[in-house]
Every structure is written in structure tokens, then in C-alpha cells.
GROMACS .gro file of C-alpha atoms in nm:
model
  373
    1UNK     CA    1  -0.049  -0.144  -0.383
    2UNK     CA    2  -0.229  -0.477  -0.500
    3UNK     CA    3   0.085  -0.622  -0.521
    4UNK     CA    4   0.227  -0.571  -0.190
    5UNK     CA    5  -0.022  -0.539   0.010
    6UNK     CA    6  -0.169  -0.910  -0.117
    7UNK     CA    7   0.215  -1.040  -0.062
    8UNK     CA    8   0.218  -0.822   0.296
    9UNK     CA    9  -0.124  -0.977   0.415
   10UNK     CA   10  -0.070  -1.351   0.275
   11UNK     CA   11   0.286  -1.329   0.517
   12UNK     CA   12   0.148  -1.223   0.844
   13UNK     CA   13  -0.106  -1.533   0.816
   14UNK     CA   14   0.207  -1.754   0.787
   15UNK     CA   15   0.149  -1.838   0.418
   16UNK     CA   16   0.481  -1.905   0.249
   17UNK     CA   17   0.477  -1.618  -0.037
   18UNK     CA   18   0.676  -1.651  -0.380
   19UNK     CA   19   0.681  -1.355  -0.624
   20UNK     CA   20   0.761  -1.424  -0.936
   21UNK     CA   21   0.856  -1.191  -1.240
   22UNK     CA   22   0.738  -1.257  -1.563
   23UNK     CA   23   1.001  -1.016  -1.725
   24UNK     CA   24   1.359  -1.090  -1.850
   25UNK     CA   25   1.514  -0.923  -1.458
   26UNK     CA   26   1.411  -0.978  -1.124
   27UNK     CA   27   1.351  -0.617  -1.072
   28UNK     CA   28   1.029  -0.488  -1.177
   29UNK     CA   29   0.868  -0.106  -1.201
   30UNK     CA   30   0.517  -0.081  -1.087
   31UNK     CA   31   0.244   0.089  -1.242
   32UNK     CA   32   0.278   0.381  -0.953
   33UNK     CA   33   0.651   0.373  -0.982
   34UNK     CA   34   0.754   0.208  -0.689
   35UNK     CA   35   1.046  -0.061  -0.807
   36UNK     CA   36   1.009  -0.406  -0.642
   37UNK     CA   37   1.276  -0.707  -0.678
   38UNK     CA   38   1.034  -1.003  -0.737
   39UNK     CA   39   1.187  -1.332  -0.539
   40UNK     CA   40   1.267  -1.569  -0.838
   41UNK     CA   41   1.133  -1.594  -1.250
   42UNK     CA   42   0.826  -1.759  -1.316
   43UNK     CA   43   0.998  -2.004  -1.498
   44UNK     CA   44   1.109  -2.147  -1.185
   45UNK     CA   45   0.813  -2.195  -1.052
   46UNK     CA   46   0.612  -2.440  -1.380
   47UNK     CA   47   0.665  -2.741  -1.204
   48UNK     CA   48   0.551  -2.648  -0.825
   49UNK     CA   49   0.245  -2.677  -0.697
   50UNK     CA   50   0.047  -2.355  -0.515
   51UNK     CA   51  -0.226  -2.364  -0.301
   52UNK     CA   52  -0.290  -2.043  -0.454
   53UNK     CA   53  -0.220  -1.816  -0.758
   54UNK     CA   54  -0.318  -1.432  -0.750
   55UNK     CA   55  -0.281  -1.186  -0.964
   56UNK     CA   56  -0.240  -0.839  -0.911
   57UNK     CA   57  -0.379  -0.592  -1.187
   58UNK     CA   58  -0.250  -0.256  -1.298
   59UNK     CA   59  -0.189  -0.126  -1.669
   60UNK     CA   60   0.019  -0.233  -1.849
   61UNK     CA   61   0.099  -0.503  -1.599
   62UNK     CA   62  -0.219  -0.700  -1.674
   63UNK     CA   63  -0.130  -0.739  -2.035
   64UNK     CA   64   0.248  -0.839  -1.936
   65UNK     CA   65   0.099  -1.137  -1.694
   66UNK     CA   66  -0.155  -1.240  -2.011
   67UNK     CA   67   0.153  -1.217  -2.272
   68UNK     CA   68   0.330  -1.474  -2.010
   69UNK     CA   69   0.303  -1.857  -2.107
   70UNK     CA   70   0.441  -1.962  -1.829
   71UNK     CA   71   0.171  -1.795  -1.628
   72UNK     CA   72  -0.107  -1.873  -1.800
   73UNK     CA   73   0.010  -2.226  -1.774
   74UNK     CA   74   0.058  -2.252  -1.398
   75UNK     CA   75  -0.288  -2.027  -1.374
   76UNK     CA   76  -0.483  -2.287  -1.634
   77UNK     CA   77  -0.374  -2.585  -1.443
   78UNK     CA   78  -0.496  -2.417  -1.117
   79UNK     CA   79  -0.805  -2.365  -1.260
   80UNK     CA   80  -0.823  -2.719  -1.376
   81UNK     CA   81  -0.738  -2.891  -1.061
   82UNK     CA   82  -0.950  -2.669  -0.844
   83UNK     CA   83  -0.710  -2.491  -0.635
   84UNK     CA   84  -0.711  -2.135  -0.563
   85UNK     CA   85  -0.647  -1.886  -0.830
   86UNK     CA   86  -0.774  -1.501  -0.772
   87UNK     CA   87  -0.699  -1.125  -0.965
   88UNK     CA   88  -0.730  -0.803  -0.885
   89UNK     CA   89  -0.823  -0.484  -1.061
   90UNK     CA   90  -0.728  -0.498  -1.443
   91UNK     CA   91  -0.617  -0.850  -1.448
   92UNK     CA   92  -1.007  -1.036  -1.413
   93UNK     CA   93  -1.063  -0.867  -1.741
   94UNK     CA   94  -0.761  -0.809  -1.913
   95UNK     CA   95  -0.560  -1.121  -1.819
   96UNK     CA   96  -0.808  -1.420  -1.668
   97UNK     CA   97  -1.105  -1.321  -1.932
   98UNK     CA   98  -0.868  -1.404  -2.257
   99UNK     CA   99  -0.710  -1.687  -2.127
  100UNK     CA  100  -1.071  -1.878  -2.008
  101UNK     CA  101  -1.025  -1.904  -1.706
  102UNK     CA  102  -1.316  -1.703  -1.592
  103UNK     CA  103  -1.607  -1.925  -1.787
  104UNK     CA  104  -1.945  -1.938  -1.602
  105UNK     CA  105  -1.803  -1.774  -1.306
  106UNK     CA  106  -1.936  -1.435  -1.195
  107UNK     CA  107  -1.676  -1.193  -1.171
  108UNK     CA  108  -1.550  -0.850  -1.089
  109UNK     CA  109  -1.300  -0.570  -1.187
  110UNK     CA  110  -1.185  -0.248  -1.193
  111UNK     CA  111  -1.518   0.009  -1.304
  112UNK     CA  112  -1.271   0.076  -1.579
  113UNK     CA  113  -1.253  -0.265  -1.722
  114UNK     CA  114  -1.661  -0.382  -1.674
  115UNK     CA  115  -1.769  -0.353  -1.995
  116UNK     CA  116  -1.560  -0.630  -2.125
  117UNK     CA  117  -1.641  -0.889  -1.864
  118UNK     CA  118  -1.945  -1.065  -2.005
  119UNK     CA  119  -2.303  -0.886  -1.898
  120UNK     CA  120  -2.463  -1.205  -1.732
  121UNK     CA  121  -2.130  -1.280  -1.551
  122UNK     CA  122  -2.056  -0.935  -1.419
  123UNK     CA  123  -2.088  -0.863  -1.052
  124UNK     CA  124  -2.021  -0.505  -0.931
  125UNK     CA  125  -1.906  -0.581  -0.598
  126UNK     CA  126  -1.587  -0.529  -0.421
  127UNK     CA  127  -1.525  -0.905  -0.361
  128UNK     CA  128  -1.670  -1.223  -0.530
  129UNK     CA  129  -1.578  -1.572  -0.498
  130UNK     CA  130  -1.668  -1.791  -0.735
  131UNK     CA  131  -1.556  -2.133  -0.649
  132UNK     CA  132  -1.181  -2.136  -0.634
  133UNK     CA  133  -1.149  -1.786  -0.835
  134UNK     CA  134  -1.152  -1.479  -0.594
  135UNK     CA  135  -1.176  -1.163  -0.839
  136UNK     CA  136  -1.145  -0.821  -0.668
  137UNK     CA  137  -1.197  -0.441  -0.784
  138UNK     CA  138  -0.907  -0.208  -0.700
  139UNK     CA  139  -0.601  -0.082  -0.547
  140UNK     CA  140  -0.877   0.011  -0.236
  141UNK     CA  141  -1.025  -0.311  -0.210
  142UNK     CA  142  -0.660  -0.468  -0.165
  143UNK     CA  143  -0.704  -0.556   0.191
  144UNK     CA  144  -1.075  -0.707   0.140
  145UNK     CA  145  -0.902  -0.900  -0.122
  146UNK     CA  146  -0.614  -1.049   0.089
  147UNK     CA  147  -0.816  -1.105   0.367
  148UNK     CA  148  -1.079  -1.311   0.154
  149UNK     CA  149  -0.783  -1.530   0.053
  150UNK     CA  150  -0.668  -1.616   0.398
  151UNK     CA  151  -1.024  -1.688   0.521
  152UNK     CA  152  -0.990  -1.986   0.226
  153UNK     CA  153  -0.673  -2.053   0.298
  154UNK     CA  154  -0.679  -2.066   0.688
  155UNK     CA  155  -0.997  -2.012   0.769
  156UNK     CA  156  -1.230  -1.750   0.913
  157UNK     CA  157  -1.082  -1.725   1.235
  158UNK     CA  158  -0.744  -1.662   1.088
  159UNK     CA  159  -0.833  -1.386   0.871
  160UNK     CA  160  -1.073  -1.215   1.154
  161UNK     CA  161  -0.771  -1.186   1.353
  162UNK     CA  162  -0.483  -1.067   1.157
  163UNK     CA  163  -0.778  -0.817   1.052
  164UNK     CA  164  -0.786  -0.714   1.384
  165UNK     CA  165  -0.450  -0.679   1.416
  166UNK     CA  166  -0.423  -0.491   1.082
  167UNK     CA  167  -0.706  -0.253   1.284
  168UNK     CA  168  -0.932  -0.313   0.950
  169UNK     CA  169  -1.261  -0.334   1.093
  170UNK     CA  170  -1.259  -0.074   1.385
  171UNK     CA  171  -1.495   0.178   1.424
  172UNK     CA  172  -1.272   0.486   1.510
  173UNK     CA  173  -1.325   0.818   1.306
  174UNK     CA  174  -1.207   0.881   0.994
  175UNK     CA  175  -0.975   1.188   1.067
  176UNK     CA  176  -0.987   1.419   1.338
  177UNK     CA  177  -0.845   1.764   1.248
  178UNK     CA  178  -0.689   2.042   1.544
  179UNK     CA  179  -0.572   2.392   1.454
  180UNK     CA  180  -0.641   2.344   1.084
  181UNK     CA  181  -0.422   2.604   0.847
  182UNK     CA  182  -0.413   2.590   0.506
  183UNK     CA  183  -0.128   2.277   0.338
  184UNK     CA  184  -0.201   2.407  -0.057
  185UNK     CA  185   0.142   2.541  -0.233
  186UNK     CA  186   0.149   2.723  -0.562
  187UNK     CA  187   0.376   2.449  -0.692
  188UNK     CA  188   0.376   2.042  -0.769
  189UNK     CA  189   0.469   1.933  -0.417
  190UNK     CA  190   0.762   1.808  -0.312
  191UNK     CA  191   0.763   1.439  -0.099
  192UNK     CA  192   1.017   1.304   0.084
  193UNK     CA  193   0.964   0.943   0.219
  194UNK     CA  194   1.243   0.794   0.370
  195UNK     CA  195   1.302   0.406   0.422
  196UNK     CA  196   1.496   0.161   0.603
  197UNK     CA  197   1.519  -0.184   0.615
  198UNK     CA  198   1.239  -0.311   0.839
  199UNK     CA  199   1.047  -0.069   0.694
  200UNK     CA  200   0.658  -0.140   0.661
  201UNK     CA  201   0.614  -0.202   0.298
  202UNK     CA  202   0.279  -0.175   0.244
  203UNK     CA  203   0.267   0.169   0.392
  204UNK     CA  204   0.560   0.265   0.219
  205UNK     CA  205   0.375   0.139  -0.150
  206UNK     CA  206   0.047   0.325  -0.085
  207UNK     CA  207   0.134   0.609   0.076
  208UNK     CA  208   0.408   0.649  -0.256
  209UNK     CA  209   0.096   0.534  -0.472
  210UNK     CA  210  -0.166   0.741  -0.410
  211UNK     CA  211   0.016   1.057  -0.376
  212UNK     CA  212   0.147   0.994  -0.771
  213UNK     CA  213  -0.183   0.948  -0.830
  214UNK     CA  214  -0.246   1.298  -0.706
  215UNK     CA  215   0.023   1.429  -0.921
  216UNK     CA  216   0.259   1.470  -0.614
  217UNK     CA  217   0.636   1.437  -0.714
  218UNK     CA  218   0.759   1.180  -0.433
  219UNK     CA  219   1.106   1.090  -0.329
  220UNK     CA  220   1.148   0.760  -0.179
  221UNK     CA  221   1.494   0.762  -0.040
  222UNK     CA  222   1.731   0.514   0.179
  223UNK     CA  223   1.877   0.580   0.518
  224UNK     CA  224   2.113   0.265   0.450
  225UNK     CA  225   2.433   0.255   0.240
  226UNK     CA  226   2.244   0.092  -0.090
  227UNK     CA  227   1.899   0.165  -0.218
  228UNK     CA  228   1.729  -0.143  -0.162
  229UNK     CA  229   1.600  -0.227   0.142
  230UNK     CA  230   1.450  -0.532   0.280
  231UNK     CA  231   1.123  -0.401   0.405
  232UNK     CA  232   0.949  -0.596   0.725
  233UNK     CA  233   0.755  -0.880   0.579
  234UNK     CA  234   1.045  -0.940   0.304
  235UNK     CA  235   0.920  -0.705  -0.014
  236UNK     CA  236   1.216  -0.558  -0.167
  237UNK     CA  237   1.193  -0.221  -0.242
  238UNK     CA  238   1.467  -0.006  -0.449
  239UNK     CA  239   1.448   0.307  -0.337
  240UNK     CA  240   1.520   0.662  -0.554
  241UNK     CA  241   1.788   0.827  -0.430
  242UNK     CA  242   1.998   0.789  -0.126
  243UNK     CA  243   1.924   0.981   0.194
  244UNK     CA  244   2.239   1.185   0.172
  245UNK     CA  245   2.188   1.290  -0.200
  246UNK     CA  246   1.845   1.427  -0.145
  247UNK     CA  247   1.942   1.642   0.186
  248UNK     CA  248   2.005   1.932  -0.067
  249UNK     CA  249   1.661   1.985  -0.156
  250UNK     CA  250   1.357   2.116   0.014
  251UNK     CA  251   1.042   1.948   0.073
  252UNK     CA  252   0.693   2.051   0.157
  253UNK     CA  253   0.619   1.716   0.323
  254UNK     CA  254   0.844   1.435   0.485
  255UNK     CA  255   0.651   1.122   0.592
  256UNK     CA  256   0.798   0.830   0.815
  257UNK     CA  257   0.635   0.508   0.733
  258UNK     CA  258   0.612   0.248   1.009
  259UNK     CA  259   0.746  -0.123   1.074
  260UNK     CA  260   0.947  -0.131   1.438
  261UNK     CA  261   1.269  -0.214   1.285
  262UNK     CA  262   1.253   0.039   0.996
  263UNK     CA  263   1.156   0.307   1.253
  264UNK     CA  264   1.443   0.250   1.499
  265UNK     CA  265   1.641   0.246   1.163
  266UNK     CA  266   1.556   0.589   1.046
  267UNK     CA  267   1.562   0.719   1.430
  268UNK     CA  268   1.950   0.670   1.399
  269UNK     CA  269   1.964   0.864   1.040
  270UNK     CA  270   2.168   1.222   1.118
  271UNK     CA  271   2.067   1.301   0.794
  272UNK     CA  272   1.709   1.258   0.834
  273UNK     CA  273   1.717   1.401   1.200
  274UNK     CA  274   1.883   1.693   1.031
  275UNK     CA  275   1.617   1.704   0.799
  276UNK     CA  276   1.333   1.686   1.031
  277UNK     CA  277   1.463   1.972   1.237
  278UNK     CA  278   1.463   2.203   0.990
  279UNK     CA  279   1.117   2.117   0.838
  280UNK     CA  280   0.964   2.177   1.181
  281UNK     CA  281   1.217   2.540   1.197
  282UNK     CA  282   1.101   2.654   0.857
  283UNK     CA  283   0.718   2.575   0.907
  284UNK     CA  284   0.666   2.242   0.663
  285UNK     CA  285   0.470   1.987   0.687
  286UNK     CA  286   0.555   1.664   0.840
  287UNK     CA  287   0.420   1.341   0.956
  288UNK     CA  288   0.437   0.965   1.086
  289UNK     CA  289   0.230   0.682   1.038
  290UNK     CA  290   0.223   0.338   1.254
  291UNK     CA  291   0.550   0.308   1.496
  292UNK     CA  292   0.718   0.587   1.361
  293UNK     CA  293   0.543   0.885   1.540
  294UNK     CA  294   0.746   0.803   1.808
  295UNK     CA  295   1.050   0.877   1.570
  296UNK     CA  296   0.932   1.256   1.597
  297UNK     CA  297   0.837   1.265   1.940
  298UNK     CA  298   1.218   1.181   2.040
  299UNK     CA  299   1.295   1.441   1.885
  300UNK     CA  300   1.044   1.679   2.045
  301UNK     CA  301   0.872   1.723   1.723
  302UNK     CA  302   0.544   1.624   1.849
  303UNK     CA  303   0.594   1.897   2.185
  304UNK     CA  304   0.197   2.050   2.239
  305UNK     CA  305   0.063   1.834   1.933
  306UNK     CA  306  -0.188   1.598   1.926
  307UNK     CA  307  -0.110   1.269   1.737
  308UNK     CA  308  -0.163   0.934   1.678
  309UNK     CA  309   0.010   0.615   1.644
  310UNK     CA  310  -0.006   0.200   1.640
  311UNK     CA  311  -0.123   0.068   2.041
  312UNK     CA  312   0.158  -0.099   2.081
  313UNK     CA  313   0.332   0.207   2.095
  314UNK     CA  314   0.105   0.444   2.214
  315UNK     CA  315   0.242   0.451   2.575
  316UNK     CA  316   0.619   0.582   2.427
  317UNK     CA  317   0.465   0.912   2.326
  318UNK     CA  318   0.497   1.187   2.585
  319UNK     CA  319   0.216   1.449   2.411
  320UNK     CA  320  -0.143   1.423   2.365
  321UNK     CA  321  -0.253   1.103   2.243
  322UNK     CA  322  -0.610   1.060   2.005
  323UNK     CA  323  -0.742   0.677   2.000
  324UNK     CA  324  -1.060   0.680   1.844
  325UNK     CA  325  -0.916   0.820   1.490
  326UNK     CA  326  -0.749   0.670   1.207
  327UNK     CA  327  -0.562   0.970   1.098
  328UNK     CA  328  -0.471   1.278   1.363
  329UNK     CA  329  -0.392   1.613   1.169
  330UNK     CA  330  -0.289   1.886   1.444
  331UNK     CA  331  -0.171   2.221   1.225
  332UNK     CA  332   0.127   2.128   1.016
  333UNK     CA  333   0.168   1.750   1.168
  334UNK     CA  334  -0.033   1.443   1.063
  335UNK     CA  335   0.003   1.095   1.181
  336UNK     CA  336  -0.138   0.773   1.129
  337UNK     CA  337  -0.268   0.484   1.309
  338UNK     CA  338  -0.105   0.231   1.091
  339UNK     CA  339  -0.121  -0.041   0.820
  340UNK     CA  340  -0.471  -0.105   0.764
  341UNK     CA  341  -0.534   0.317   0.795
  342UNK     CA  342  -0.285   0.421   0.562
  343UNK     CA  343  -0.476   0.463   0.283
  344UNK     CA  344  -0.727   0.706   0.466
  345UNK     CA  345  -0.354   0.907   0.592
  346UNK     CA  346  -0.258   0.930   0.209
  347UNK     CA  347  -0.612   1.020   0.124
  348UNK     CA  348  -0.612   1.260   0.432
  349UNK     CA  349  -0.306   1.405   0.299
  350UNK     CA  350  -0.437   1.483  -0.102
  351UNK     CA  351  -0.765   1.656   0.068
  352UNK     CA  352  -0.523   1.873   0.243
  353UNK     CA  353  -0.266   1.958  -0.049
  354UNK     CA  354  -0.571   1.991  -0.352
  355UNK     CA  355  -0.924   1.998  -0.161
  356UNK     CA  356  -1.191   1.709  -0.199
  357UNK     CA  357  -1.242   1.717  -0.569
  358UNK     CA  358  -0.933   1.609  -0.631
  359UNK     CA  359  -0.948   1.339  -0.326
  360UNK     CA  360  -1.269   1.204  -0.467
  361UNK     CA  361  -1.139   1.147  -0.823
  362UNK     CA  362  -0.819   0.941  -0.683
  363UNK     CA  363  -1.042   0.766  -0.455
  364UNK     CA  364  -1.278   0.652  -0.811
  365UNK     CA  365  -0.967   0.524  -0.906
  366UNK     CA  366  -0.860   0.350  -0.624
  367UNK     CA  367  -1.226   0.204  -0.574
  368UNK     CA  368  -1.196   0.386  -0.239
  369UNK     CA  369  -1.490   0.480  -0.047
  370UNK     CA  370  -1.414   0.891   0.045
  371UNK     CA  371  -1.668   1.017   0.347
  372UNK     CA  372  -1.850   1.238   0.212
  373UNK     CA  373  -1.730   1.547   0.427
   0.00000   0.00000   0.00000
């Protein structure tokens, strides 16, 4: 989640974005199991200059970035010449604190890692900037923390309005539930996400995320003929299986993540149309977040449901339309506003599946503020 949603964020203010892998291959497994294809090696990057260097945390991530010359190199010269340099997470403490680089500055992390930043230093807040270093606490503090970097970057106005866009600072509900029944199963659930490219990466990565984190068994599979897609602000993402050899099995949830492209994408997928039809037959749960409720409501899926979806396509949907929430659950069918609510859709969907004591514990480790009903 740090990852991409720092890389997602940084692109739609028109920053030019390099990810760079510090391991042997380009292709890298994250610490919630998504697999990402970084853009080049860091060794190809020692002898450019960046306006800013950020580190995402995660375990054992943070130790790979500290066990990286290379990196600490780049990072140490940042640091020198006063240019940005920020982490997230793990990597304040585990990564930035051994190498120096966070001397006299005050600091945050993950609640996890406090007690080895130094006491005088230590600042238990969800954002600090310290000069050029921007330190951040958690997988739910990703979007404070790319936002705070394009305010330095481009200025306030910049960030305030691809926060807006993002729909980060509105003041619509939480969730709004209709019809409620019960979503708990006597098993480990089963969740299919399928992708395309064009796909919205970000929601794609936390939605996948935080349901792991929940001790959901997720599927991420491809609608194209390979298993990596190009997602819509250029993340590559390698997905599990292809679309066509997970049809055999049977889900409890299937969730379409947004980006405009990836949805018209997976509206042309037999397979997943198949798949769809008979979730909605057999009485499973299903869902759409961003652009992709109108996926389902071509399909008649959404027929006497109430649902939500980004503005800008709002006026496609031909049912019952709630604007003042970030996550609509009506029965069996939940949908999302979009990128900057999809962590309260994924956090919508644990309460359902486990109840709010397990919610509240994933939400301690995302750093994620839960209401409190």
C-alpha cells in the first residue's frame, strides 16, 4: 500500500516517478503479497539527481532498503544537499535511524517501531516534517504522506486539489448500510479480484492488502492474455492466476476495482461476466469500487440496489444512487466511492466477514482510524 499508493499520488501531480529495486530482479513481492515490477535497479539510478527520495516501509522490506549501499548512498547525499528525502512506516526506524540520516530531526513511525527512535526525537503523529525529511506512520496514513510530499514539491494548491480529486477530505458518511444480512462463512473466505490493464492500482493494492491482513485468501487474477498488467498510473502488477484458470472455483466475494480503462477492460471479460452472473444466481457477495459499479449495473446486477460510485460516473447508473457515503452496502452488494475511500470499502468489507474486533485490530495495524460504531 505505501508503495503504490506514494508512486500513484506522486503521478497524478505530474511528478516524474522512478521505482527502483534494490534486489537482484526487477520483480519484487510485497510484504502483503501483491508482486510489483519495479521500473529499473537502483544501480541505475547513483548518479541522478532526485528532487525527492521516499521510502516505503514494511517488514522485511525496511531491512532490504538499509542492507542496500546503493540506497543509502543516494539517500545520504540527499540528506546532505538538502533535498527531499521521506519514509514511511518501518523504514524511519529500521532503515533512516541506522544509517544517520534522522539526527536532531523529530520523527515518526509505525507504533510498532517507537521505541527505537530516540525518546527526545520521537513524535507520535501521523505526519512530521522535519526540514527536508517527511517521516510518516503506516499503511493508513499513505495518502497524508503523499499528499505532504506534493504540497513540498508543488505546493499547497497542488496537493489541495488532487486531494480533492482523490475525494480525501470530504465529509460524506462513513458507510451507509440497506437490508443488512449476515456476510460471515464457516470457512477462510474465498476473494476473487480481477484486473485489467488500466486498472486502478492503488485500489487494487489495498483492497488485496488489507483483506490478507484479515486472513482472507485473495485471488488477484487477469482478464488479459499474460498476468501482468499495466495498471492506470503505470504500476506493474503480476497478477496470480489467469482469469480463465480460476473460473473453476467458487468465491464468496468478487470485487471490481476501478480505473476507466481497466473497467471497460473487465466489462468485455466473458469469463468474468460469466462469473458475475452466477455469484448474483447463487446468492454471493459481490461488489465495485470507483468506475467499475457501472461494470455490474450493465449487467443488471445492481437492478433495485442502492450503490455508489466515482461522480464522474454517477449519471451511467440506472438504480438508486447514495452521494453522501463513502462505502454503500445494500444486502449482498457493496460499492465504493473510489480511490481515496478504498480503504474504508476494504475495512467495510472485514467488519462484515469477522465483526469489529477483528476490523479494529487490522485498522491498529494499518494506523487506521475505525469509527467507533
Amino acid at each position: 500500500m505505501e508503495a503504490v499508493i506514494m508512486v500513484d499520488v506522486l503521478r497524478r501531480s505530474g511528478a516524474q516517478v522512478t521505482v527502483a529495486s534494490v534486489e537482484p530482479q526487477l520483480e519484487v513481492e510485497a510484504s502483503g503479497g501483491t508482486r510489483l515490477v519495479a521500473d529499473t535497479f537502483i544501480s541505475t539510478c547513483s548518479d541522478q539527481v532526485f528532487d525527492l527520495v521516499a521510502l516505503p516501509g514494511g517488514m522485511p522490506g525496511s531491512v532490504r532498503l538499509r542492507e542496500c549501499e546503493i540506497l543509502k548512498q543516494i539517500t545520504s547525499r540527499q540528506a546532505e544537499e538538502k533535498r527531499l528525502y521521506g519514509a514511511i512506516c518501518a523504514a524511519p526506524a529500521v532503515t533512516l535511524l541506522p544509517w544517520g540520516l534522522s539526527r536532531k530531526k523529530q520523527i515518526t513511525c509505525h507504533p510498532a517501531f517507537m521505541d527505537k527512535l530516540p525518546t527526545f526525537w520521537a513524535v507520535k503523529s501521523n505526519i512530521q516534517v522535519s526540514g527536508e525529511l517527511t517521516t510518516s506512520r503506516g499503511p493508513g496514513t499513505s495518502f497524508e504522506f503523499a499528499l505532504s510530499l506534493v504540497e513540498q514539491l508543488f505546493g499547497e494548491s497542488v496537493a489541495s486539489k488532487i486531494g480533492e480529486s482523490l475525494m480525501l477530505h470530504r465529509a460524506d458518511n462513513r458507510k451507509k448500510e440497506f437490508n443488512s444480512v449476515e456476510w460471515s462463512v464457516n470457512h477462510t473466505p474465498q476473494v476473487l479480484i480481477p484486473v485489467a490493464n488500466g486498472s486502478e492500482e492503488s485500489e487494487v493494492v489495498t483492497i488485496a492488502d488489507i483483506l490478507r491482513r484479515a486472513k482472507v485468501e485473495v485471488t488477484v487474477v487477469s482478464v488479459e492474455r499474460s498476468l501482468p498488467i499495466l495498471a492506470s498510473q503505470g504500476t506493474r502488477i503480476i497478477a496470480d492466476k489467469l482469469i480463465g484458470d480460476a473460473a473453476g472455483s467458487i468465491y464468496d466475494i468478487i470485487i471490481l476495482p476501478g480505473g476507466v480503462a481497466g473497467a471497460e477492460r473487465l466489462q468485455k471479460s466473458r469469463i468474468l461476466k460469466k462469473l458475475l452472473r452466477e455469484q448474483n444466481t447463487a446468492g454471493r457477495i459481490y461488489g465495485a469500487v470507483c468506475s467499475s459499479p457501472v461494470v455490474l449495473d450493465k449487467q443488471g446486477l445492481l437492478k433495485d440496489k442502492r450503490a455508489t460510485a466515482h461522480p464522474s460516473v454517477v449519471s451511467k447508473l440506472t438504480n438508486e444512487v447514495i452521494n453522501d457515503a463513502r462505502v454503500v452496502i445494500d444486502g449482498k452488494l457493496i460499492t465504493g466511492r473510489g480511490f481515496g475511500t478504498v480503504t474504508d470499502f476494504a475495512m467495510a468489507i472485514v467488519t462484515k466477514l469477522f465483526g469489529l474486533a477483528r476490523a479494529r485490530s487490522v485498522a491498529e495495524g494499518l494506523v487506521f482510524e475505525l469509527p467507533r460504531s
